[in-house]
Backbone as a chain_set.jsonl record, in Angstrom:
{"seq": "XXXXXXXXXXXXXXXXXXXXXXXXXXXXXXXXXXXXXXXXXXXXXXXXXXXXXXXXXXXXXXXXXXXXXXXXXXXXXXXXXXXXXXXXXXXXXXXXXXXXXXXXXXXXXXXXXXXXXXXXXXXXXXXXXXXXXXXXXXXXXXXX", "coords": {"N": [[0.842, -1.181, 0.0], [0.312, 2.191, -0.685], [2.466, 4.951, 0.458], [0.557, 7.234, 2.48], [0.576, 10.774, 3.254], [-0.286, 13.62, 5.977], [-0.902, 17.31, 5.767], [-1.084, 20.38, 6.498], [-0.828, 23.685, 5.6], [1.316, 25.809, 3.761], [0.935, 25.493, 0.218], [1.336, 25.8, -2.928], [0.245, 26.208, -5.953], [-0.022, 25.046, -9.661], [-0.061, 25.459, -12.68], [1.511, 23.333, -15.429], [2.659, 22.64, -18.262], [3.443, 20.256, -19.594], [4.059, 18.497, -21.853], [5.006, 19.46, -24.63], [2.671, 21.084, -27.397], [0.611, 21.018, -25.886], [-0.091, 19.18, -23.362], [-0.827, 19.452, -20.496], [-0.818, 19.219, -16.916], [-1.732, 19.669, -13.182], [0.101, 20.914, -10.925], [1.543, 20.568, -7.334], [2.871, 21.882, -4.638], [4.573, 21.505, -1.456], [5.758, 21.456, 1.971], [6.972, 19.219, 4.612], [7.897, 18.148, 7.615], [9.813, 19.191, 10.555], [11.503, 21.829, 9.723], [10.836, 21.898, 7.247], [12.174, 20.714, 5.433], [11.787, 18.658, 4.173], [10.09, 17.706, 0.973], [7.159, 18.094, -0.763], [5.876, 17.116, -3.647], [3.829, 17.15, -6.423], [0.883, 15.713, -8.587], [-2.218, 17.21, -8.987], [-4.782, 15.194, -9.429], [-6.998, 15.805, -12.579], [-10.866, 15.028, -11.836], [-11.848, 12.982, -14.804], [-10.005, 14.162, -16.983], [-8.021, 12.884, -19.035], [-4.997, 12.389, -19.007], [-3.752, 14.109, -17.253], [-2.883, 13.522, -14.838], [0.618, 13.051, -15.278], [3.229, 10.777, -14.921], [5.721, 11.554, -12.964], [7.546, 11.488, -12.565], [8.537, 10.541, -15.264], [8.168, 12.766, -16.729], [10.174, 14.542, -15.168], [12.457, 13.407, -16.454], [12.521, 13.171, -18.809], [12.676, 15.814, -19.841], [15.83, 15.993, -19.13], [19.534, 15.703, -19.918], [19.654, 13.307, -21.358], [22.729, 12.408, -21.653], [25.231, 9.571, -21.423], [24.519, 7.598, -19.675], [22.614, 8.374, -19.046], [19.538, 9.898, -17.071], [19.912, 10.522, -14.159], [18.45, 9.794, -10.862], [18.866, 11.672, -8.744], [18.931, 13.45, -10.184], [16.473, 13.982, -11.753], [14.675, 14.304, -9.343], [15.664, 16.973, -8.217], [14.99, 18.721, -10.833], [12.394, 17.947, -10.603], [12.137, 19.585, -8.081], [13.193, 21.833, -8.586], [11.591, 22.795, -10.479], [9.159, 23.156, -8.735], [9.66, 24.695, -7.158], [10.242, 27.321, -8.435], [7.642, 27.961, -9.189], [6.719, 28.642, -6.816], [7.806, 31.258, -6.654], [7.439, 32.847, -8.713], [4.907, 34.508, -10.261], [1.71, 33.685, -11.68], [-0.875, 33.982, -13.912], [-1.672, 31.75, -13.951], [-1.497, 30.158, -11.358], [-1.658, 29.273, -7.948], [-1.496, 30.36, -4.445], [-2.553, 28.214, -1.92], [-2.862, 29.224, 1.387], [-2.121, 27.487, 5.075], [-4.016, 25.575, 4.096], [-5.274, 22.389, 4.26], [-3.847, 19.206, 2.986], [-3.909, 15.959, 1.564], [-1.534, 13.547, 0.164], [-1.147, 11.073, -1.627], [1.261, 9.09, -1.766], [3.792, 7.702, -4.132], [6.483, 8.315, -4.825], [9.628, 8.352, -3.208], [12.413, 10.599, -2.711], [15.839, 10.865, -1.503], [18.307, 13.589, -1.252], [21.587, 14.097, -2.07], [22.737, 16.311, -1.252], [21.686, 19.531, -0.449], [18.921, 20.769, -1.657], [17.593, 23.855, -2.936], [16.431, 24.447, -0.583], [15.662, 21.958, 0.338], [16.4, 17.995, 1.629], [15.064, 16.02, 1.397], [12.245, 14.292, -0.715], [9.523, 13.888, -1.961], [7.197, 12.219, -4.215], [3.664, 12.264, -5.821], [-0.007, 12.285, -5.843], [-1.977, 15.065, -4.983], [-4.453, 15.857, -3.217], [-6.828, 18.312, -1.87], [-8.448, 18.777, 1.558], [-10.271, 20.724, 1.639], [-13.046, 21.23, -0.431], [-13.218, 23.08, -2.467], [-11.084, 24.559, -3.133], [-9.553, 22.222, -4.314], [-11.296, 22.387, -6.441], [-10.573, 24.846, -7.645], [-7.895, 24.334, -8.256], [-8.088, 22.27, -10.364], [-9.345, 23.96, -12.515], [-7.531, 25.182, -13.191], [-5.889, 23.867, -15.713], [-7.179, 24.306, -18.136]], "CA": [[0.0, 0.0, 0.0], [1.32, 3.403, -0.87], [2.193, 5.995, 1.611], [-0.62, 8.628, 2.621], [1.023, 11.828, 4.359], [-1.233, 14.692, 5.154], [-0.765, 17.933, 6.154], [-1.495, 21.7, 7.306], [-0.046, 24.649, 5.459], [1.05, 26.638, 2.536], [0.898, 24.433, -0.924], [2.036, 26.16, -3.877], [-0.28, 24.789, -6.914], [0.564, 25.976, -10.626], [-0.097, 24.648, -14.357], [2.288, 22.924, -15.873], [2.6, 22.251, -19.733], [4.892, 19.018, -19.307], [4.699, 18.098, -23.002], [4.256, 21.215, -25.975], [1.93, 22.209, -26.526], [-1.064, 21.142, -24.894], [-0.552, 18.591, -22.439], [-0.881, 19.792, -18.821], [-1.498, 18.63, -15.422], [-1.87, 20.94, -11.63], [1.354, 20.295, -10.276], [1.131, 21.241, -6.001], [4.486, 21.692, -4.089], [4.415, 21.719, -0.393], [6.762, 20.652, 2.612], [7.122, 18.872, 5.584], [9.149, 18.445, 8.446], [9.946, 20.289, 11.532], [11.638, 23.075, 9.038], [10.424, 22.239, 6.067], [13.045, 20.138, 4.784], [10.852, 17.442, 3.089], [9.417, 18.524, 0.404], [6.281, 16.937, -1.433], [5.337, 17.413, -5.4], [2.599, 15.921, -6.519], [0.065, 16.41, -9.358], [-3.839, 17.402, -8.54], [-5.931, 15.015, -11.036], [-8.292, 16.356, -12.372], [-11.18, 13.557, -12.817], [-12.352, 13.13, -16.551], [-9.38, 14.237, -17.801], [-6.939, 12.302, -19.172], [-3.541, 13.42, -19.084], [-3.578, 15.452, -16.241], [-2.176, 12.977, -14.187], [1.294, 12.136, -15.647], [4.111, 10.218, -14.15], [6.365, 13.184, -12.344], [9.471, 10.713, -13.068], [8.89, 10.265, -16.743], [8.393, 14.213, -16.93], [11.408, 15.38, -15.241], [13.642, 12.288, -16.905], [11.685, 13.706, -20.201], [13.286, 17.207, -19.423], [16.754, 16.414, -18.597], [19.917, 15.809, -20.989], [19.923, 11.689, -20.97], [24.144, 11.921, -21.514], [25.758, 8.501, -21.642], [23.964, 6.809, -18.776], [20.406, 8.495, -18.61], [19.387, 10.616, -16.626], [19.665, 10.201, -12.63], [17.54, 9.923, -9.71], [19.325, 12.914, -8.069], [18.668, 15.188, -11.546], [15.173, 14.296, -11.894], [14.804, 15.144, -7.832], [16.391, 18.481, -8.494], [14.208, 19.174, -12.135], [11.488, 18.431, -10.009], [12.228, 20.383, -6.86], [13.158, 23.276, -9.082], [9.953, 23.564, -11.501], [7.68, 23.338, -7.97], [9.985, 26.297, -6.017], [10.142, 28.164, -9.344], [6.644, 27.988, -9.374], [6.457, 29.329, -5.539], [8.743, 32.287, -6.407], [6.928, 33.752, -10.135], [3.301, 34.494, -10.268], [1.282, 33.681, -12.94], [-2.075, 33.821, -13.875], [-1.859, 30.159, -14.013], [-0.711, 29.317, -10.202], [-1.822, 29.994, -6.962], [-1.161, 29.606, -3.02], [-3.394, 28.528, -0.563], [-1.84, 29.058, 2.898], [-3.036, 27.051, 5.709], [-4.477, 24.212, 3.636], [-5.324, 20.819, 4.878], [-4.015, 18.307, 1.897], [-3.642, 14.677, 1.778], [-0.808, 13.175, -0.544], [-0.34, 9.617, -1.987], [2.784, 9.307, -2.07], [4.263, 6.367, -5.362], [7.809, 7.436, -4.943], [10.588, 9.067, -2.374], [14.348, 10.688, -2.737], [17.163, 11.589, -0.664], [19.496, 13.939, -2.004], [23.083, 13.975, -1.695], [23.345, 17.449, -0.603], [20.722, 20.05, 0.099], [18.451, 21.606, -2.968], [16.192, 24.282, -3.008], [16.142, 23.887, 0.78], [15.815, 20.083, 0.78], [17.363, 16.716, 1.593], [14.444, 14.614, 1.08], [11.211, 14.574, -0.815], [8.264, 12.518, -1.948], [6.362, 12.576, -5.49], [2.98, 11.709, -5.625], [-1.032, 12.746, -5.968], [-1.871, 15.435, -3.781], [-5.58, 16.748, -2.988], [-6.897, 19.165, -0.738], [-10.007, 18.663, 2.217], [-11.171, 21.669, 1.079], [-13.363, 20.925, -2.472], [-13.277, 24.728, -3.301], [-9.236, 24.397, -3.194], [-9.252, 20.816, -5.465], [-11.924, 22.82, -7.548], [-9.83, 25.856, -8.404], [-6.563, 23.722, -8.907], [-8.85, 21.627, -11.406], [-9.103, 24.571, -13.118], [-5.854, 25.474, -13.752], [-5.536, 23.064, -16.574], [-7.566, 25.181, -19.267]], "C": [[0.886, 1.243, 0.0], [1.29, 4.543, 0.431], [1.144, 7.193, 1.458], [-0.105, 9.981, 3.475], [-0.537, 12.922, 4.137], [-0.495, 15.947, 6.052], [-1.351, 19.47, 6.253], [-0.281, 22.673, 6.647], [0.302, 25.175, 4.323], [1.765, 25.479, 1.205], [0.219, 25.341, -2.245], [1.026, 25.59, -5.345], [-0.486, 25.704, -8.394], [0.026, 24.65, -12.068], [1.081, 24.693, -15.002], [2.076, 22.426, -17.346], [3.858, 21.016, -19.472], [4.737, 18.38, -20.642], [3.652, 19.186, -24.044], [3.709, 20.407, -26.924], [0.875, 21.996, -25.625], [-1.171, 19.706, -23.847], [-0.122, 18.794, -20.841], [-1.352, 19.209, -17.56], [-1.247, 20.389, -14.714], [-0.389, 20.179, -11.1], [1.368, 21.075, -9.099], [2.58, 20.667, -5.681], [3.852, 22.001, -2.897], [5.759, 21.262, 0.358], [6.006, 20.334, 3.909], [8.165, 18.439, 6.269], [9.377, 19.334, 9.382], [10.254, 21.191, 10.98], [11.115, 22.951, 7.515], [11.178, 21.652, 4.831], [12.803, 18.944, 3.899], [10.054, 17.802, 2.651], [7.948, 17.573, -0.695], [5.829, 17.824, -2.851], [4.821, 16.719, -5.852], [1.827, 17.103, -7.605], [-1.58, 16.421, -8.849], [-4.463, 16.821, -9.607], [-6.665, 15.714, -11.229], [-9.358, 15.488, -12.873], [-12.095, 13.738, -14.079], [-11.709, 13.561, -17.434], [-7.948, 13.741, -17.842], [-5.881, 12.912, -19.433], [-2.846, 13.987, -18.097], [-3.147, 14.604, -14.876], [-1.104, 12.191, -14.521], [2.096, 11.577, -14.598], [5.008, 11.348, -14.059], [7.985, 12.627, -12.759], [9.694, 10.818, -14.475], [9.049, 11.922, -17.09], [9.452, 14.72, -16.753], [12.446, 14.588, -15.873], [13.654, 13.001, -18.395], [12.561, 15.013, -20.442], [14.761, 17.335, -19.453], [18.181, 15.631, -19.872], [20.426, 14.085, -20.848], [21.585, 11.287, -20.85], [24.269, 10.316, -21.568], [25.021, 7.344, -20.94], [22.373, 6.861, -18.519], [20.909, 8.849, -17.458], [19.339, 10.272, -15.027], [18.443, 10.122, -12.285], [17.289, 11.179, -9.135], [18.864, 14.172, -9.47], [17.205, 15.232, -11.581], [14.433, 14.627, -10.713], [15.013, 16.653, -8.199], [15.202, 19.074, -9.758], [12.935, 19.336, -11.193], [11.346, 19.604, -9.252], [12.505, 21.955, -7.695], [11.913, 23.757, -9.646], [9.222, 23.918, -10.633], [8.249, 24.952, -7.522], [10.021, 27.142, -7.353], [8.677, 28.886, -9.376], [5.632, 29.289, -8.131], [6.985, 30.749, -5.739], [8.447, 33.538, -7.261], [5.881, 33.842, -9.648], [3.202, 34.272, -11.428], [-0.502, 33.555, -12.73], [-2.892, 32.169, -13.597], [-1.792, 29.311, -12.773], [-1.677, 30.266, -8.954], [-1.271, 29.37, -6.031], [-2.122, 29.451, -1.857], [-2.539, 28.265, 0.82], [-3.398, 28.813, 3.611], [-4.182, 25.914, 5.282], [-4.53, 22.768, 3.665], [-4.915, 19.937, 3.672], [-3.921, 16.666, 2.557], [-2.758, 14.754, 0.542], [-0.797, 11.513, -0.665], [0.615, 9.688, -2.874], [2.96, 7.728, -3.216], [5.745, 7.012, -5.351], [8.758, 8.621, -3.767], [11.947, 9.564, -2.874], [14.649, 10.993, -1.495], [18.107, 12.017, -1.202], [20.348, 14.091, -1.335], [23.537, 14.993, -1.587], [21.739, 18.354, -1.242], [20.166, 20.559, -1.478], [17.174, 22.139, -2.995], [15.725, 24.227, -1.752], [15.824, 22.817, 1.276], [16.771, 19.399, 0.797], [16.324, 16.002, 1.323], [12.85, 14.883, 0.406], [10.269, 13.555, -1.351], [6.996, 13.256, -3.611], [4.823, 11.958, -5.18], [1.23, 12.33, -6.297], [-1.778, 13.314, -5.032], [-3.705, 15.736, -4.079], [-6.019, 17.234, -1.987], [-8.294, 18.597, 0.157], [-10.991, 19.357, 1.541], [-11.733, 21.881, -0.622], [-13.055, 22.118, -2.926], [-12.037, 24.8, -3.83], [-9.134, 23.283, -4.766], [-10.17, 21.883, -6.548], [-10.893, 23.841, -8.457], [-8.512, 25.159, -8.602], [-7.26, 23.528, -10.382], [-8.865, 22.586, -12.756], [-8.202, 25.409, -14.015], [-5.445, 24.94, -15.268], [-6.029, 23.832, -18.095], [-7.235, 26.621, -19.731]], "O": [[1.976, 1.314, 0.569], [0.333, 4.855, 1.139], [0.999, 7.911, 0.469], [-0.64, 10.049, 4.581], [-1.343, 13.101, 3.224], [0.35, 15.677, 6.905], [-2.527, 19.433, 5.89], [0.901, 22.573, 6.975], [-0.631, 25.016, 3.535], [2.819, 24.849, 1.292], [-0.973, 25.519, -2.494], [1.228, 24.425, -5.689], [-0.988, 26.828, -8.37], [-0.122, 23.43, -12.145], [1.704, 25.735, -15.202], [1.103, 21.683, -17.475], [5.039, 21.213, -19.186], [5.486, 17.404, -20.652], [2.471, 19.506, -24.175], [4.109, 19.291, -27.256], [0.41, 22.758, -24.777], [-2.281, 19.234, -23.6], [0.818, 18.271, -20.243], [-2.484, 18.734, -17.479], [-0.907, 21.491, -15.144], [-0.117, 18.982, -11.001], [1.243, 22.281, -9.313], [3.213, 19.688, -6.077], [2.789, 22.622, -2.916], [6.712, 20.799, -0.268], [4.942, 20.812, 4.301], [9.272, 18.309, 5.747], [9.116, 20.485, 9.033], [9.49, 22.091, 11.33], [11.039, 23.916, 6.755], [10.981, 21.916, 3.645], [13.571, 18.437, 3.083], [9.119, 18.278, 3.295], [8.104, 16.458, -1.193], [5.523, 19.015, -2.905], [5.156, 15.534, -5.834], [1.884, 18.33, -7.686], [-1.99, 15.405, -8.287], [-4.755, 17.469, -10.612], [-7.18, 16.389, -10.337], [-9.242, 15.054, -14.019], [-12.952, 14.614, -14.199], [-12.156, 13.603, -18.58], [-7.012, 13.996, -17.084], [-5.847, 13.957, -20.081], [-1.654, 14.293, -18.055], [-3.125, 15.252, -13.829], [-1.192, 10.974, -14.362], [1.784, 11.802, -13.428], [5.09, 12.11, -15.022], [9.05, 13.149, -13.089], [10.792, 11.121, -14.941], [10.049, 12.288, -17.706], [9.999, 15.341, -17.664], [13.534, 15.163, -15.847], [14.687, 13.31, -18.989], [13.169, 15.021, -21.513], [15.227, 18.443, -19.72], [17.667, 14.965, -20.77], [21.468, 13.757, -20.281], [21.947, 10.28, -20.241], [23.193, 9.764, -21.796], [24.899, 6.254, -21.498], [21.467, 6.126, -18.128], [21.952, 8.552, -16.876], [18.385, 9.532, -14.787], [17.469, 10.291, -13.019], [16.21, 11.748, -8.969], [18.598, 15.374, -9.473], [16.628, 16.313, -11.465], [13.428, 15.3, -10.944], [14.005, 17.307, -8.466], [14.52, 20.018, -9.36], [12.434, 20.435, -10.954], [10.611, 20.531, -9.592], [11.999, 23.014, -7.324], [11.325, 24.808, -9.393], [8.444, 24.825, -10.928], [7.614, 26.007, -7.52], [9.513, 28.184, -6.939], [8.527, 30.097, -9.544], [4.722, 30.11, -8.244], [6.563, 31.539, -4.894], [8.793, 34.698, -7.035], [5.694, 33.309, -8.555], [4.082, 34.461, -12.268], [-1.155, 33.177, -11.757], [-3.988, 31.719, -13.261], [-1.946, 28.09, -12.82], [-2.167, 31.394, -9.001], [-0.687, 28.293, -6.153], [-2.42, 30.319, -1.037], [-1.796, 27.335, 1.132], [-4.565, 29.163, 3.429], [-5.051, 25.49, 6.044], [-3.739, 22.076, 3.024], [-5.958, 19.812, 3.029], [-3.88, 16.34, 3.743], [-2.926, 15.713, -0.211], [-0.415, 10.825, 0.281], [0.82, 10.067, -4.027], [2.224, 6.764, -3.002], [6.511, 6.241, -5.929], [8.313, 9.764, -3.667], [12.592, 8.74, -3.522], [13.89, 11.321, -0.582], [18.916, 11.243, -1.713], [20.238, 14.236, -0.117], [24.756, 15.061, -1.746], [20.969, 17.975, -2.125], [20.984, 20.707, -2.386], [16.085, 21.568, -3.046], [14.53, 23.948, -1.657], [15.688, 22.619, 2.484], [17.852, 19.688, 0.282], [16.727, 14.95, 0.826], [12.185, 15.715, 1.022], [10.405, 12.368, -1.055], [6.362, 14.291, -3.818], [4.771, 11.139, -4.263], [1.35, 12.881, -7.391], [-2.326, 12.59, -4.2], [-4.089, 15.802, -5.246], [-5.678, 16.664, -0.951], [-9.171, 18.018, -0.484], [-12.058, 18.995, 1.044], [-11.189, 22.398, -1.598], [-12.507, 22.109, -4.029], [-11.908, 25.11, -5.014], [-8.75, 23.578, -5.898], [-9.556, 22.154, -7.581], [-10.536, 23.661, -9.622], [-7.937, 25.775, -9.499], [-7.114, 24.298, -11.331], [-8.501, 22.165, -13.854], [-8.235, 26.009, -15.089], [-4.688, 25.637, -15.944], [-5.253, 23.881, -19.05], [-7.743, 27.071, -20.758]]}, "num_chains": 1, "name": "protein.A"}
């Protein structure tokens, strides 16, 4: 059974074009951890539409320059962890933040990086949604 974390607090949630031109998911960044040092990225399905929940591994692997060996663990960690805090740091018409937001996460996969990134050592990919429907609603929206 896959891990379920949940949590309390500000979660970052933005549209993502992860293959040009038109296929998008909600991609939600958050953390946990006494400071904040575990970080969670996860996409918001949205249900009835296909697509909008891809694999977060094949995306950032998709993204990164395969070199001789293909692409790491640690790079597609990092690709991730950058697109979500990038996401936290721009505005766009496309993104918002709810602070103070109850989510749940199922978690399908974990890292540990080998030195700090983006203010992490450890984070967790997965499918995040919020308690609050109004929250999952306006992510949902994001996608068009």
């Amino acid at each position: 059974m896959a891990l379920r974390l949940t949590g309390t607090g500000r979660v970052t949630v933005t549209r993502l074009t992860y293959q040009w031109p038109d296929r998008r998911c909600v991609l939600a960044y958050t953390t946990t951890g006494t400071l904040g040092e575990t970080a969670v990225v996860a996409t918001v399905p949205v249900p009835g539409r296909p697509g909008t929940d891809p694999d977060l591994w094949a995306v950032a692997t998709a993204h990164l320059d395969p070199g001789p060996f293909g692409p790491s663990i640690q790079s597609a960690a990092r690709w991730l962890l950058t697109t979500a805090l990038g996401a936290r740091l721009t505005t766009s018409p496309h993104s918002f933040d709810a602070h103070a937001a109850t989510w749940h996460a199922d978690i399908v996969a974990s890292f540990d990086l080998t030195e700090p990134h983006a203010g992490h050592l450890h984070g967790h990919v997965g499918r995040l949604s919020f308690a609050d429907q109004s929250l999952n609603e306006r992510a949902w929206g994001l996608v068009d």
